[in-house]
mmCIF file of C-alpha atoms in Angstrom:
data_model
loop_
_atom_site.group_PDB
_atom_site.id
_atom_site.type_symbol
_atom_site.label_atom_id
_atom_site.label_comp_id
_atom_site.label_asym_id
_atom_site.label_seq_id
_atom_site.Cartn_x
_atom_site.Cartn_y
_atom_site.Cartn_z
ATOM 1 C CA MET A 109 31.553 -25.589 4.390
ATOM 2 C CA ALA A 110 32.236 -26.730 0.871
ATOM 3 C CA LEU A 111 30.531 -24.970 -1.997
ATOM 4 C CA ARG A 112 28.898 -27.155 -4.581
ATOM 5 C CA ALA A 113 28.678 -25.919 -8.118
ATOM 6 C CA ILE A 114 25.387 -26.372 -9.900
ATOM 7 C CA THR A 115 25.912 -27.592 -13.383
ATOM 8 C CA THR A 116 23.264 -27.098 -15.999
ATOM 9 C CA PRO A 117 22.927 -29.216 -19.089
ATOM 10 C CA ALA A 118 23.939 -27.774 -22.430
ATOM 11 C CA ILE A 119 21.193 -26.281 -24.582
ATOM 12 C CA PRO A 120 19.773 -29.133 -26.607
ATOM 13 C CA PRO A 121 20.091 -28.565 -30.344
ATOM 14 C CA GLY A 122 16.899 -27.393 -32.045
ATOM 15 C CA ARG A 123 15.317 -26.015 -28.839
ATOM 16 C CA ALA A 124 14.509 -22.375 -28.275
ATOM 17 C CA LEU A 125 16.648 -20.669 -25.640
ATOM 18 C CA GLY A 126 13.602 -19.226 -23.841
ATOM 19 C CA ARG A 127 11.942 -22.593 -23.486
ATOM 20 C CA TRP A 128 15.168 -24.163 -22.240
ATOM 21 C CA PHE A 129 15.639 -21.334 -19.750
ATOM 22 C CA ASP A 130 12.107 -21.806 -18.387
ATOM 23 C CA MET A 131 12.747 -25.524 -17.966
ATOM 24 C CA CYS A 132 16.016 -24.967 -16.078
ATOM 25 C CA GLN A 133 14.612 -22.163 -13.971
ATOM 26 C CA HIS A 134 11.711 -24.357 -12.894
ATOM 27 C CA ARG A 135 14.052 -27.225 -12.078
ATOM 28 C CA TYR A 136 16.380 -25.173 -9.868
ATOM 29 C CA MET A 137 13.938 -22.649 -8.425
ATOM 30 C CA SER A 138 10.827 -24.647 -7.662
ATOM 31 C CA ASN A 139 10.984 -24.184 -3.897
ATOM 32 C CA VAL A 140 8.363 -21.425 -3.868
ATOM 33 C CA LYS A 141 6.212 -21.353 -0.738
ATOM 34 C CA VAL A 142 2.773 -19.793 -0.595
ATOM 35 C CA LEU A 143 2.499 -17.589 2.469
ATOM 36 C CA PRO A 144 -0.831 -16.971 4.196
ATOM 37 C CA VAL A 145 -2.328 -13.484 4.078
ATOM 38 C CA LEU A 146 -2.673 -12.039 7.550
ATOM 39 C CA GLU A 147 -5.418 -9.574 8.316
ATOM 40 C CA PRO A 148 -4.013 -6.502 10.064
ATOM 41 C CA GLU A 149 -4.991 -5.880 13.654
ATOM 42 C CA ILE A 150 -7.056 -2.721 14.016
ATOM 43 C CA GLU A 151 -5.129 -0.524 16.362
ATOM 44 C CA PRO A 152 -6.731 2.839 16.884
ATOM 45 C CA CYS A 153 -4.217 5.615 17.171
ATOM 46 C CA CYS A 154 -5.973 7.019 20.190
ATOM 47 C CA PRO A 155 -8.911 6.354 22.499
ATOM 48 C CA PRO A 156 -12.274 7.919 21.656
ATOM 49 C CA LEU A 157 -12.174 11.659 22.301
ATOM 50 C CA ASN A 158 -14.761 11.510 25.084
ATOM 51 C CA GLU A 159 -13.029 8.663 26.940
ATOM 52 C CA ARG A 160 -10.047 10.580 28.325
ATOM 53 C CA PRO A 161 -7.814 13.491 27.346
ATOM 54 C CA LEU A 162 -5.260 12.686 24.652
ATOM 55 C CA THR A 163 -1.587 12.574 25.540
ATOM 56 C CA ALA A 164 0.750 14.944 23.718
ATOM 57 C CA GLU A 165 1.990 12.110 21.475
ATOM 58 C CA GLU A 166 -1.538 10.934 20.630
ATOM 59 C CA ALA A 167 -2.633 14.482 19.873
ATOM 60 C CA GLU A 168 0.367 15.034 17.595
ATOM 61 C CA ARG A 169 -0.241 11.805 15.654
ATOM 62 C CA THR A 170 -3.964 12.526 15.311
ATOM 63 C CA ALA A 171 -3.400 16.142 14.270
ATOM 64 C CA VAL A 172 -1.143 15.031 11.397
ATOM 65 C CA MET A 173 -3.917 12.801 10.000
ATOM 66 C CA PHE A 174 -6.663 15.388 10.347
ATOM 67 C CA LYS A 175 -4.450 18.209 9.063
ATOM 68 C CA ALA A 176 -3.816 16.185 5.904
ATOM 69 C CA LEU A 177 -7.571 15.764 5.462
ATOM 70 C CA GLY A 178 -8.206 19.441 6.240
ATOM 71 C CA ASP A 179 -7.659 20.426 2.611
ATOM 72 C CA PRO A 180 -10.749 19.933 0.385
ATOM 73 C CA VAL A 181 -8.678 18.556 -2.528
ATOM 74 C CA ARG A 182 -6.933 16.033 -0.272
ATOM 75 C CA LEU A 183 -10.237 15.019 1.258
ATOM 76 C CA ARG A 184 -11.678 14.418 -2.229
ATOM 77 C CA LEU A 185 -8.609 12.392 -3.251
ATOM 78 C CA PHE A 186 -8.755 10.332 -0.055
ATOM 79 C CA SER A 187 -12.468 9.720 -0.580
ATOM 80 C CA SER A 188 -11.874 8.723 -4.211
ATOM 81 C CA VAL A 189 -9.264 6.156 -3.227
ATOM 82 C CA ALA A 190 -11.273 4.817 -0.275
ATOM 83 C CA SER A 191 -14.438 4.365 -2.320
ATOM 84 C CA HIS A 192 -12.801 3.097 -5.514
ATOM 85 C CA GLU A 193 -13.672 -0.407 -6.665
ATOM 86 C CA GLY A 194 -11.183 -2.967 -5.377
ATOM 87 C CA GLY A 195 -9.926 -0.711 -2.600
ATOM 88 C CA GLU A 196 -7.200 0.863 -4.698
ATOM 89 C CA ALA A 197 -7.111 3.487 -7.398
ATOM 90 C CA CYS A 198 -4.707 4.394 -10.165
ATOM 91 C CA VAL A 199 -3.620 8.006 -10.087
ATOM 92 C CA CYS A 200 -4.957 8.281 -13.639
ATOM 93 C CA ASP A 201 -8.480 7.490 -12.371
ATOM 94 C CA ILE A 202 -8.610 9.982 -9.495
ATOM 95 C CA SER A 203 -6.763 13.025 -10.827
ATOM 96 C CA ASP A 204 -9.919 14.855 -11.975
ATOM 97 C CA VAL A 205 -10.349 17.042 -8.882
ATOM 98 C CA GLY A 206 -10.035 20.458 -10.507
ATOM 99 C CA VAL A 207 -6.293 21.002 -10.053
ATOM 100 C CA SER A 208 -3.237 20.281 -12.210
ATOM 101 C CA GLN A 209 -1.468 16.903 -12.188
ATOM 102 C CA PRO A 210 1.584 18.201 -10.255
ATOM 103 C CA THR A 211 -0.781 19.527 -7.571
ATOM 104 C CA VAL A 212 -2.558 16.157 -7.391
ATOM 105 C CA SER A 213 0.825 14.462 -6.927
ATOM 106 C CA HIS A 214 1.713 16.928 -4.159
ATOM 107 C CA HIS A 215 -1.553 16.252 -2.305
ATOM 108 C CA LEU A 216 -1.187 12.474 -2.660
ATOM 109 C CA LYS A 217 2.353 12.767 -1.283
ATOM 110 C CA LYS A 218 1.026 14.659 1.749
ATOM 111 C CA LEU A 219 -1.616 11.971 2.346
ATOM 112 C CA LYS A 220 1.106 9.309 2.152
ATOM 113 C CA GLU A 221 3.343 11.200 4.579
ATOM 114 C CA ALA A 222 0.447 11.408 7.034
ATOM 115 C CA GLY A 223 0.123 7.619 6.904
ATOM 116 C CA LEU A 224 -3.325 7.697 5.313
ATOM 117 C CA LEU A 225 -2.385 6.171 1.947
ATOM 118 C CA SER A 226 0.126 3.680 0.643
ATOM 119 C CA SER A 227 1.204 3.362 -2.968
ATOM 120 C CA GLU A 228 2.663 0.897 -5.426
ATOM 121 C CA ARG A 229 4.201 1.670 -8.800
ATOM 122 C CA ARG A 230 3.083 -0.596 -11.645
ATOM 123 C CA GLY A 231 4.816 0.333 -14.847
ATOM 124 C CA THR A 232 4.181 4.016 -15.476
ATOM 125 C CA TRP A 233 1.220 4.322 -13.122
ATOM 126 C CA VAL A 234 1.059 4.573 -9.355
ATOM 127 C CA TYR A 235 -1.790 2.835 -7.529
ATOM 128 C CA TYR A 236 -2.934 4.181 -4.162
ATOM 129 C CA ARG A 237 -4.840 2.421 -1.409
ATOM 130 C CA VAL A 238 -6.065 3.526 1.995
ATOM 131 C CA GLU A 239 -3.977 2.035 4.767
ATOM 132 C CA PRO A 240 -6.057 -0.879 6.116
ATOM 133 C CA THR A 241 -6.459 0.336 9.678
ATOM 134 C CA VAL A 242 -6.842 4.061 8.986
ATOM 135 C CA LEU A 243 -10.601 4.257 8.464
ATOM 136 C CA ALA A 244 -11.323 2.009 11.447
ATOM 137 C CA ALA A 245 -8.889 3.897 13.660
ATOM 138 C CA MET A 246 -10.268 7.298 12.694
ATOM 139 C CA GLY A 247 -13.820 6.051 13.143
ATOM 140 C CA ALA A 248 -13.002 4.659 16.581
ATOM 141 C CA LEU A 249 -11.463 7.982 17.572
ATOM 142 C CA LEU A 250 -14.599 9.910 16.667
ATOM 143 C CA THR A 251 -17.209 7.468 17.994
ATOM 144 C CA LYS A 252 -18.640 7.702 21.414
ATOM 145 C CA ALA A 253 -17.013 5.513 24.040
ATOM 146 C CA ALA A 254 -19.154 2.542 25.023
ATOM 147 C CA SER A 255 -21.201 3.349 28.101
ATOM 148 C CA ALA A 256 -20.598 1.140 31.103
#
């Protein structure tokens, strides 16, 4: 396979470098494809509690989620993120829960480790969102099984 060198034209005199760069970048990198957004499938972690006994693995996975929510500060943080406008919250908007900032960070880390939250850093701030299937899965676990 032979490699082909891409040659770029010289910077035209009197043109700003930034503008020239944008023109060349567009010319050589315009193969951007828009990908469709897929809605996640709601997969409950476990069957409803009154449907059948949980297996050891299901019980372990469920206990991790509920243990993370067993702390009042974590429950308040989780609720703040879940109910925040747009479905995500900046840590700067939800840190007023009566504890210091390092403690808030610790609790958010525990919620992330339990799989309840995901995060994204944007500049200096971290934005948290509830994992899409978590609320539905937890709700399905606690609701009564459909009667036959």
